PDB file of C-alpha atoms in Angstrom:
ATOM      1  CA  MET A   1       4.266   0.840  -8.772  1.00 88.00           C
ATOM      2  CA  ALA A   2       1.202  -0.937  -7.407  1.00 96.00           C
ATOM      3  CA  ILE A   3      -1.187   1.126  -5.321  1.00 97.00           C
ATOM      4  CA  ALA A   4      -3.687   0.058  -2.660  1.00 98.00           C
ATOM      5  CA  VAL A   5      -6.914   1.997  -2.232  1.00 98.00           C
ATOM      6  CA  ILE A   6      -9.272   1.837   0.728  1.00 98.00           C
ATOM      7  CA  MET A   7     -12.721   3.332   0.214  1.00 96.00           C
ATOM      8  CA  ASP A   8     -15.041   3.738   3.192  1.00 96.00           C
ATOM      9  CA  PHE A   9     -18.657   4.328   2.219  1.00 94.00           C
ATOM     10  CA  THR A  10     -20.059   5.494   5.558  1.00 92.00           C
ATOM     11  CA  GLU A  11     -23.538   5.955   4.112  1.00 85.00           C
ATOM     12  CA  GLY A  12     -23.406   2.985   1.722  1.00 89.00           C
ATOM     13  CA  THR A  13     -24.620  -0.570   2.132  1.00 94.00           C
ATOM     14  CA  LEU A  14     -23.641  -3.929   0.710  1.00 96.00           C
ATOM     15  CA  GLU A  15     -26.875  -3.781  -1.277  1.00 96.00           C
ATOM     16  CA  ASP A  16     -25.649  -0.517  -2.832  1.00 95.00           C
ATOM     17  CA  TYR A  17     -22.347  -2.228  -3.615  1.00 96.00           C
ATOM     18  CA  ASP A  18     -24.161  -5.125  -5.332  1.00 96.00           C
ATOM     19  CA  LYS A  19     -26.124  -2.669  -7.490  1.00 96.00           C
ATOM     20  CA  VAL A  20     -22.923  -0.895  -8.538  1.00 96.00           C
ATOM     21  CA  VAL A  21     -21.170  -4.178  -9.397  1.00 96.00           C
ATOM     22  CA  GLN A  22     -24.131  -5.222 -11.522  1.00 96.00           C
ATOM     23  CA  ARG A  23     -24.234  -1.851 -13.340  1.00 96.00           C
ATOM     24  CA  LEU A  24     -20.500  -2.108 -14.051  1.00 96.00           C
ATOM     25  CA  GLY A  25     -20.994  -5.541 -15.616  1.00 95.00           C
ATOM     26  CA  LEU A  26     -18.785  -7.254 -13.046  1.00 94.00           C
ATOM     27  CA  ALA A  27     -19.582 -10.474 -11.203  1.00 91.00           C
ATOM     28  CA  PRO A  28     -18.738 -11.635  -7.684  1.00 89.00           C
ATOM     29  CA  GLY A  29     -15.696 -13.915  -7.858  1.00 89.00           C
ATOM     30  CA  GLY A  30     -15.107 -12.986 -11.500  1.00 90.00           C
ATOM     31  CA  PRO A  31     -12.428 -10.914 -13.168  1.00 92.00           C
ATOM     32  CA  GLY A  32     -12.039  -7.343 -12.024  1.00 92.00           C
ATOM     33  CA  ALA A  33     -11.552  -4.083 -13.859  1.00 94.00           C
ATOM     34  CA  PRO A  34      -8.598  -3.637 -16.233  1.00 94.00           C
ATOM     35  CA  GLY A  35      -5.497  -2.856 -14.171  1.00 95.00           C
ATOM     36  CA  GLY A  36      -7.022  -4.208 -10.985  1.00 95.00           C
ATOM     37  CA  LEU A  37      -4.951  -6.824  -9.173  1.00 95.00           C
ATOM     38  CA  PHE A  38      -7.128  -7.551  -6.152  1.00 93.00           C
ATOM     39  CA  HIS A  39     -10.503  -6.455  -4.750  1.00 95.00           C
ATOM     40  CA  TRP A  40     -12.558  -7.214  -1.667  1.00 96.00           C
ATOM     41  CA  VAL A  41     -15.509  -5.659   0.126  1.00 97.00           C
ATOM     42  CA  SER A  42     -16.994  -5.986   3.594  1.00 97.00           C
ATOM     43  CA  GLY A  43     -19.781  -4.448   5.582  1.00 96.00           C
ATOM     44  CA  THR A  44     -18.788  -2.207   8.486  1.00 95.00           C
ATOM     45  CA  ASP A  45     -20.656  -0.899  11.527  1.00 94.00           C
ATOM     46  CA  ASN A  46     -21.627   2.211   9.544  1.00 92.00           C
ATOM     47  CA  GLY A  47     -21.472   1.254   5.863  1.00 94.00           C
ATOM     48  CA  ALA A  48     -19.127  -0.628   3.551  1.00 96.00           C
ATOM     49  CA  ARG A  49     -15.375  -0.827   3.003  1.00 97.00           C
ATOM     50  CA  ILE A  50     -13.785  -1.624  -0.342  1.00 97.00           C
ATOM     51  CA  VAL A  51     -10.099  -2.447  -0.703  1.00 97.00           C
ATOM     52  CA  ASP A  52      -8.464  -2.553  -4.126  1.00 97.00           C
ATOM     53  CA  VAL A  53      -4.909  -3.096  -5.340  1.00 97.00           C
ATOM     54  CA  TRP A  54      -4.136  -1.660  -8.783  1.00 97.00           C
ATOM     55  CA  ARG A  55      -1.138  -1.884 -11.078  1.00 97.00           C
ATOM     56  CA  THR A  56      -0.884   1.925 -11.142  1.00 97.00           C
ATOM     57  CA  ARG A  57      -2.494   4.981  -9.554  1.00 96.00           C
ATOM     58  CA  GLU A  58      -3.452   6.169 -13.049  1.00 97.00           C
ATOM     59  CA  GLN A  59      -5.471   3.004 -13.727  1.00 97.00           C
ATOM     60  CA  ALA A  60      -7.227   3.327 -10.373  1.00 97.00           C
ATOM     61  CA  ASP A  61      -8.035   7.004 -10.901  1.00 96.00           C
ATOM     62  CA  SER A  62      -9.280   6.360 -14.440  1.00 97.00           C
ATOM     63  CA  PHE A  63     -11.637   3.598 -13.290  1.00 97.00           C
ATOM     64  CA  TYR A  64     -12.955   5.619 -10.360  1.00 95.00           C
ATOM     65  CA  GLN A  65     -13.499   8.780 -12.415  1.00 96.00           C
ATOM     66  CA  ASN A  66     -14.803   7.262 -15.642  1.00 96.00           C
ATOM     67  CA  LYS A  67     -16.659   4.159 -14.465  1.00 96.00           C
ATOM     68  CA  LEU A  68     -17.347   4.029 -10.729  1.00 95.00           C
ATOM     69  CA  GLY A  69     -18.020   7.721 -10.121  1.00 94.00           C
ATOM     70  CA  PRO A  70     -20.778   8.085 -12.719  1.00 96.00           C
ATOM     71  CA  VAL A  71     -22.534   4.902 -11.554  1.00 96.00           C
ATOM     72  CA  THR A  72     -22.471   5.841  -7.865  1.00 95.00           C
ATOM     73  CA  ALA A  73     -23.690   9.350  -8.704  1.00 95.00           C
ATOM     74  CA  GLU A  74     -26.532   7.931 -10.798  1.00 96.00           C
ATOM     75  CA  LEU A  75     -27.564   5.682  -7.893  1.00 95.00           C
ATOM     76  CA  GLY A  76     -27.312   8.544  -5.375  1.00 95.00           C
ATOM     77  CA  ILE A  77     -24.500   6.931  -3.365  1.00 94.00           C
ATOM     78  CA  ALA A  78     -22.399   9.436  -1.396  1.00 92.00           C
ATOM     79  CA  GLN A  79     -18.699   9.690  -2.206  1.00 91.00           C
ATOM     80  CA  PRO A  80     -16.446   7.591   0.034  1.00 94.00           C
ATOM     81  CA  GLU A  81     -13.491   8.530   2.167  1.00 95.00           C
ATOM     82  CA  ILE A  82     -10.482   7.354   0.111  1.00 95.00           C
ATOM     83  CA  SER A  83      -6.974   6.447   1.297  1.00 97.00           C
ATOM     84  CA  TYR A  84      -4.068   5.523  -1.004  1.00 97.00           C
ATOM     85  CA  PHE A  85      -1.013   3.438  -0.120  1.00 98.00           C
ATOM     86  CA  ASP A  86       2.080   2.533  -2.127  1.00 97.00           C
ATOM     87  CA  VAL A  87       2.354  -1.259  -2.186  1.00 97.00           C
ATOM     88  CA  HIS A  88       5.710  -2.709  -1.240  1.00 96.00           C
ATOM     89  CA  ASN A  89       4.730  -6.279  -2.195  1.00 94.00           C
ATOM     90  CA  PHE A  90       1.694  -8.305  -3.195  1.00 90.00           C
ATOM     91  CA  GLN A  91       1.154 -11.954  -3.960  1.00 90.00           C
ATOM     92  CA  THR A  92      -1.312 -13.683  -6.239  1.00 84.00           C
ATOM     93  CA  ALA A  93      -3.517 -16.644  -5.411  1.00 84.00           C
ATOM     94  CA  GLY A  94      -1.638 -19.718  -4.258  1.00 88.00           C
ATOM     95  CA  PRO A  95      -2.150 -23.240  -5.527  1.00 92.00           C
ATOM     96  CA  GLU A  96      -5.202 -25.113  -4.356  1.00 90.00           C
ATOM     97  CA  ASP A  97      -4.477 -28.072  -2.117  1.00 82.00           C
TER      98      ASP A  97
END
């Protein structure tokens, strides 16, 4: 079952996010991590919010523990508040007009 994850980095910035993306070898607008279905990020009044949809909770947890966690720790970025949601439905990109 697909899982949605919301991560609120209350002490993080979009600049921190950009550094993490670069360290992970990902590119804005490019393909995401294996198992990831959808990803977006936005600045908030007190940090940054990341929303991901994954094929499975196991794939999300593996990426966060083995890839994201070590990079954020290395950069000194505080751990986010994380919320998980079972996804009832999701849709992929529609056709371009």
